[in-house]
Amino acid sequence: MATLVRTMLPTLWSDPFASDWTRSLVRDVDRAFQEMDALMERFFDWARPAWMPSVEVFDTDTEYIIRAELPGFRKEDVRVTLVGDQLTLEGERKPDSRFEQARVHRAERWYGTFRRTFVLPFTPGDSPVEARFKNGVLTISIAKPEAQKPRHIAIK
Amino acid sequence: MTKVIRKDGQLVEATDVQYRVITPAVDVYELEDAYVALFDLPGVEKSQLQLRLEENRLSLEAQVEDPLLEQHRGYTGYRYERMFVLGDDVDPNQVEAELRDGVLMLRIGKREQLKPRTIEIK
């Protein structure tokens, strides 16, 4: 944005006959925009999400299933935490150190940490919760408490 | 093969409708003597993966049946598809593949004469 102001005011910026007052005004405006730029940059940096693994949620009659794609992760790299009705997945994928020195031709895969929280439609309490990890897919099955299971009503 | 009309109006083969088609993300690195490609293929087992090399075209295909997707989303499963054209500097006879934890590592050797060589001074 500061660049924009400078291109918008080229004559004032370079005019040797502009008064000191005009020049100082232009400088102030320019500085204000520069500060705004920095602020916006910081805001967007903060607002930009880290990568998020793809997740699929299935609501079956007996279970609530959360399935996350975590290719290249091992069991030890992922943590699953349940607090009340909130289930959090977090983990980290590190780049392969064997290719640190290599020339990169394509880089489409993501690396780094992620954290994703799901609010369940019920509080599992003592219901069995099972997490399985296979071929880079994490599947968490949360058994529904009796009260959450659908009841079929007979029509008289 | 039966043709059906998809929701977006396109005429496609019936088998294409039942699988969710995914283009897998890939990293490609160049080492001194080889190229290494890493593909994200979550959910894929060795038996479901097909790699084909025809002339200089390398194609990858993996089809996974998925009962949960079938019950809840109406797909039979998902399929990964990707094709690459290999450069002249690689040797198609030197391809190694390894699938682990949903990541395929493909190593393709460079042609002998293109590898950097240190010349000894006599």
Short mmCIF file of C-alpha atoms in Angstrom, two decimals:
data_model
loop_
_atom_site.label_atom_id
_atom_site.label_comp_id
_atom_site.label_asym_id
_atom_site.label_seq_id
_atom_site.Cartn_x
_atom_site.Cartn_y
_atom_site.Cartn_z
CA MET A 1 0.00 0.00 0.00
CA ALA A 2 2.90 2.36 0.71
CA THR A 3 4.11 1.69 -2.81
CA LEU A 4 0.69 2.56 -4.12
CA VAL A 5 0.74 5.94 -2.36
CA ARG A 6 4.18 6.61 -3.76
CA THR A 7 3.01 5.86 -7.29
CA MET A 8 -0.12 7.92 -6.78
CA LEU A 9 1.89 10.94 -5.66
CA PRO A 10 4.90 10.86 -7.92
CA THR A 11 4.93 14.55 -8.67
CA LEU A 12 4.79 15.64 -5.06
CA TRP A 13 7.39 13.10 -4.14
CA SER A 14 9.93 14.29 -6.66
CA ASP A 15 8.92 17.90 -7.25
CA PRO A 16 11.95 20.01 -6.30
CA PHE A 17 9.73 23.07 -5.89
CA ALA A 18 7.30 21.48 -3.46
CA SER A 19 7.23 23.25 -0.16
CA ASP A 20 8.75 21.70 2.94
CA TRP A 21 5.27 21.42 4.35
CA THR A 22 4.02 19.40 1.36
CA ARG A 23 7.05 17.15 1.53
CA SER A 24 6.65 16.45 5.20
CA LEU A 25 2.95 15.74 4.65
CA VAL A 26 3.76 13.25 1.90
CA ARG A 27 6.38 11.66 4.15
CA ASP A 28 3.88 11.36 7.00
CA VAL A 29 1.21 9.83 4.80
CA ASP A 30 3.75 7.44 3.37
CA ARG A 31 4.91 6.42 6.82
CA ALA A 32 1.33 5.90 7.99
CA PHE A 33 0.69 3.56 5.07
CA GLN A 34 3.91 1.70 5.71
CA GLU A 35 2.86 1.12 9.30
CA MET A 36 -0.53 -0.09 8.13
CA ASP A 37 1.18 -2.49 5.72
CA ALA A 38 3.25 -3.98 8.50
CA LEU A 39 0.18 -4.31 10.70
CA MET A 40 -1.84 -6.02 7.97
CA GLU A 41 1.00 -8.38 7.22
CA ARG A 42 1.23 -9.35 10.86
CA PHE A 43 -2.53 -9.83 11.07
CA PHE A 44 -2.70 -12.07 8.01
CA ASP A 45 0.29 -14.04 9.17
CA TRP A 46 -1.54 -14.70 12.39
CA ALA A 47 -4.83 -15.44 10.66
CA ARG A 48 -3.32 -17.85 8.14
CA PRO A 49 -4.04 -21.37 9.32
CA ALA A 50 -1.35 -23.98 9.58
CA TRP A 51 -2.05 -27.00 7.39
CA MET A 52 -5.01 -29.13 8.30
CA PRO A 53 -5.24 -32.81 7.49
CA SER A 54 -8.33 -33.90 5.56
CA VAL A 55 -10.94 -35.30 7.89
CA GLU A 56 -14.11 -37.22 7.21
CA VAL A 57 -16.80 -37.55 9.90
CA PHE A 58 -19.36 -40.37 9.82
CA ASP A 59 -22.36 -40.40 12.10
CA THR A 60 -23.65 -43.96 12.30
CA ASP A 61 -26.38 -45.42 14.50
CA THR A 62 -23.98 -46.84 17.03
CA GLU A 63 -20.78 -44.80 16.60
CA TYR A 64 -19.42 -41.41 15.75
CA ILE A 65 -16.37 -41.91 13.51
CA ILE A 66 -13.65 -39.35 12.82
CA ARG A 67 -11.19 -40.35 10.13
CA ALA A 68 -8.09 -38.27 9.39
CA GLU A 69 -5.64 -38.64 6.51
CA LEU A 70 -2.16 -38.55 7.99
CA PRO A 71 0.18 -40.05 5.38
CA GLY A 72 3.77 -40.50 6.47
CA PHE A 73 2.88 -40.29 10.15
CA ARG A 74 3.58 -43.06 12.59
CA LYS A 75 1.48 -43.84 15.64
CA GLU A 76 3.97 -41.98 17.83
CA ASP A 77 3.64 -38.77 15.81
CA VAL A 78 -0.05 -38.26 16.60
CA ARG A 79 -1.84 -37.44 19.84
CA VAL A 80 -5.56 -37.83 20.42
CA THR A 81 -7.10 -36.13 23.47
CA LEU A 82 -10.67 -36.18 24.68
CA VAL A 83 -11.90 -33.58 27.17
CA GLY A 84 -15.64 -33.52 27.82
CA ASP A 85 -17.21 -33.34 24.37
CA GLN A 86 -14.07 -32.03 22.66
CA LEU A 87 -11.76 -34.30 20.73
CA THR A 88 -8.39 -32.90 19.69
CA LEU A 89 -5.98 -34.35 17.15
CA GLU A 90 -2.47 -33.02 16.99
CA GLY A 91 0.80 -34.06 15.48
CA GLU A 92 3.80 -33.20 13.42
CA ARG A 93 5.21 -34.33 10.11
CA LYS A 94 8.87 -33.59 9.60
CA PRO A 95 10.54 -33.43 6.20
CA ASP A 96 12.73 -36.43 5.37
CA SER A 97 16.28 -35.53 6.38
CA ARG A 98 17.66 -37.64 3.52
CA PHE A 99 16.54 -35.00 1.05
CA GLU A 100 17.65 -31.90 2.94
CA GLN A 101 20.48 -31.23 0.50
CA ALA A 102 18.58 -32.28 -2.60
CA ARG A 103 17.33 -29.95 -5.27
CA VAL A 104 13.56 -29.53 -4.97
CA HIS A 105 11.55 -29.83 -8.18
CA ARG A 106 8.10 -30.08 -6.66
CA ALA A 107 6.86 -29.44 -3.13
CA GLU A 108 3.15 -30.09 -2.86
CA ARG A 109 3.08 -32.03 0.39
CA TRP A 110 2.80 -30.21 3.70
CA TYR A 111 5.08 -30.44 6.70
CA GLY A 112 4.88 -29.11 10.21
CA THR A 113 2.49 -29.27 13.11
CA PHE A 114 -1.28 -29.35 13.11
CA ARG A 115 -3.96 -29.24 15.73
CA ARG A 116 -7.63 -29.81 15.09
CA THR A 117 -10.46 -29.88 17.60
CA PHE A 118 -13.90 -31.37 17.07
CA VAL A 119 -16.92 -30.73 19.21
CA LEU A 120 -18.85 -33.98 19.44
CA PRO A 121 -22.65 -33.94 19.43
CA PHE A 122 -22.58 -35.70 22.81
CA THR A 123 -20.24 -36.21 25.76
CA PRO A 124 -18.79 -39.71 25.46
CA GLY A 125 -18.27 -40.07 29.22
CA ASP A 126 -17.40 -43.73 29.82
CA SER A 127 -18.34 -44.84 26.29
CA PRO A 128 -15.61 -46.85 24.59
CA VAL A 129 -13.37 -44.77 22.33
CA GLU A 130 -11.01 -46.55 19.97
CA ALA A 131 -8.24 -45.14 17.78
CA ARG A 132 -6.61 -47.15 15.01
CA PHE A 133 -3.82 -46.15 12.67
CA LYS A 134 -3.27 -47.91 9.37
CA ASN A 135 -1.60 -46.94 6.10
CA GLY A 136 -1.52 -43.29 7.08
CA VAL A 137 -5.18 -43.11 8.08
CA LEU A 138 -6.24 -42.51 11.67
CA THR A 139 -9.72 -43.75 12.55
CA ILE A 140 -11.31 -42.81 15.88
CA SER A 141 -14.55 -44.57 16.77
CA ILE A 142 -16.57 -43.18 19.63
CA ALA A 143 -19.37 -45.47 20.77
CA LYS A 144 -22.62 -43.61 21.31
CA PRO A 145 -24.14 -43.73 24.79
CA GLU A 146 -27.52 -45.50 24.87
CA ALA A 147 -29.42 -42.20 24.98
CA GLN A 148 -27.75 -41.05 21.73
CA LYS A 149 -28.62 -44.12 19.69
CA PRO A 150 -31.58 -43.66 17.39
CA ARG A 151 -34.76 -45.38 18.53
CA HIS A 152 -37.19 -46.61 15.95
CA ILE A 153 -40.77 -45.88 16.86
CA ALA A 154 -43.41 -48.32 15.74
CA ILE A 155 -46.36 -46.69 14.03
CA LYS A 156 -49.68 -47.87 15.36
CA MET B 1 -19.56 -49.82 -20.43
CA THR B 2 -22.70 -48.04 -19.24
CA LYS B 3 -22.79 -44.28 -19.67
CA VAL B 4 -24.58 -42.21 -17.08
CA ILE B 5 -25.22 -38.52 -16.63
CA ARG B 6 -23.56 -37.00 -13.62
CA LYS B 7 -25.18 -34.19 -11.57
CA ASP B 8 -23.12 -31.54 -13.42
CA GLY B 9 -24.56 -32.74 -16.71
CA GLN B 10 -21.44 -34.48 -17.98
CA LEU B 11 -21.71 -37.86 -19.65
CA VAL B 12 -19.31 -40.25 -17.96
CA GLU B 13 -18.74 -43.97 -17.60
CA ALA B 14 -20.62 -45.58 -14.76
CA THR B 15 -17.46 -46.68 -12.97
CA ASP B 16 -16.21 -43.08 -12.71
CA VAL B 17 -19.21 -42.07 -10.69
CA GLN B 18 -18.64 -44.54 -7.92
CA TYR B 19 -15.09 -43.56 -7.02
CA ARG B 20 -13.91 -40.28 -5.63
CA VAL B 21 -10.90 -39.41 -7.78
CA ILE B 22 -7.95 -37.77 -6.04
CA THR B 23 -4.74 -36.35 -7.52
CA PRO B 24 -2.13 -37.18 -4.89
CA ALA B 25 0.26 -34.48 -3.69
CA VAL B 26 3.88 -35.13 -4.61
CA ASP B 27 7.36 -33.88 -3.68
CA VAL B 28 10.12 -34.42 -6.21
CA TYR B 29 13.77 -34.22 -5.19
CA GLU B 30 16.86 -34.46 -7.31
CA LEU B 31 19.85 -36.24 -5.87
CA GLU B 32 23.23 -36.70 -7.49
CA ASP B 33 22.40 -40.07 -9.01
CA ALA B 34 18.59 -40.22 -8.92
CA TYR B 35 15.24 -38.49 -8.64
CA VAL B 36 13.03 -39.29 -5.68
CA ALA B 37 9.28 -38.69 -5.66
CA LEU B 38 7.14 -38.92 -2.52
CA PHE B 39 3.40 -39.37 -3.04
CA ASP B 40 0.76 -39.00 -0.32
CA LEU B 41 -1.50 -42.03 -0.67
CA PRO B 42 -3.34 -42.37 2.64
CA GLY B 43 -5.31 -45.59 2.97
CA VAL B 44 -3.52 -47.44 0.17
CA GLU B 45 -2.16 -50.99 0.55
CA LYS B 46 0.56 -52.45 -1.63
CA SER B 47 -1.89 -54.75 -3.42
CA GLN B 48 -4.09 -51.80 -4.44
CA LEU B 49 -1.30 -49.79 -6.05
CA GLN B 50 -0.47 -50.01 -9.72
CA LEU B 51 2.56 -48.37 -11.26
CA ARG B 52 2.98 -48.52 -14.98
CA LEU B 53 5.86 -47.37 -17.12
CA GLU B 54 5.22 -47.02 -20.82
CA GLU B 55 8.06 -45.48 -22.77
CA ASN B 56 8.67 -42.32 -20.75
CA ARG B 57 5.22 -42.09 -19.19
CA LEU B 58 4.92 -43.18 -15.61
CA SER B 59 1.40 -43.61 -14.31
CA LEU B 60 0.15 -44.29 -10.83
CA GLU B 61 -3.23 -45.66 -9.92
CA ALA B 62 -4.61 -46.93 -6.65
CA GLN B 63 -8.19 -47.89 -5.98
CA VAL B 64 -9.50 -48.33 -2.46
CA GLU B 65 -12.90 -49.78 -1.57
CA ASP B 66 -14.35 -47.86 1.33
CA PRO B 67 -17.43 -49.21 3.13
CA LEU B 68 -17.87 -46.03 5.21
CA LEU B 69 -17.83 -43.80 2.12
CA GLU B 70 -20.23 -46.16 0.41
CA GLN B 71 -22.72 -46.15 3.27
CA HIS B 72 -22.58 -42.46 4.04
CA ARG B 73 -21.46 -40.62 0.91
CA GLY B 74 -22.57 -42.81 -1.97
CA TYR B 75 -19.12 -43.59 -3.35
CA THR B 76 -17.79 -47.12 -3.65
CA GLY B 77 -14.43 -45.78 -2.57
CA TYR B 78 -11.68 -43.50 -3.80
CA ARG B 79 -9.02 -43.63 -6.46
CA TYR B 80 -5.67 -41.91 -6.73
CA GLU B 81 -4.47 -41.06 -10.22
CA ARG B 82 -1.39 -39.29 -11.44
CA MET B 83 0.79 -39.39 -14.52
CA PHE B 84 4.29 -38.11 -15.13
CA VAL B 85 6.42 -37.77 -18.21
CA LEU B 86 9.98 -38.66 -17.35
CA GLY B 87 12.86 -36.59 -18.62
CA ASP B 88 15.59 -37.86 -20.95
CA ASP B 89 18.08 -37.94 -18.13
CA VAL B 90 16.47 -40.81 -16.22
CA ASP B 91 16.92 -44.51 -16.72
CA PRO B 92 13.52 -46.28 -16.89
CA ASN B 93 15.24 -49.54 -15.96
CA GLN B 94 16.22 -48.17 -12.58
CA VAL B 95 12.91 -47.63 -10.80
CA GLU B 96 12.40 -48.62 -7.18
CA ALA B 97 9.15 -48.21 -5.28
CA GLU B 98 8.37 -48.49 -1.60
CA LEU B 99 5.01 -47.91 0.09
CA ARG B 100 4.94 -47.20 3.80
CA ASP B 101 2.38 -45.54 6.09
CA GLY B 102 0.43 -44.19 3.14
CA VAL B 103 3.43 -42.64 1.39
CA LEU B 104 4.93 -44.01 -1.81
CA MET B 105 8.62 -43.39 -2.35
CA LEU B 106 9.69 -43.72 -5.94
CA ARG B 107 13.36 -43.67 -6.81
CA ILE B 108 14.33 -43.32 -10.45
CA GLY B 109 18.01 -43.54 -11.29
CA LYS B 110 19.75 -41.14 -13.65
CA ARG B 111 21.40 -42.38 -16.80
CA GLU B 112 24.99 -43.42 -16.32
CA GLN B 113 26.60 -40.82 -18.59
CA LEU B 114 24.73 -37.96 -16.93
CA LYS B 115 25.92 -38.59 -13.42
CA PRO B 116 28.56 -36.11 -12.37
CA ARG B 117 31.99 -37.65 -12.62
CA THR B 118 35.20 -36.56 -11.07
CA ILE B 119 38.02 -36.75 -13.58
CA GLU B 120 41.30 -37.88 -12.20
CA ILE B 121 44.29 -35.83 -13.28
CA LYS B 122 47.27 -37.93 -14.19
#
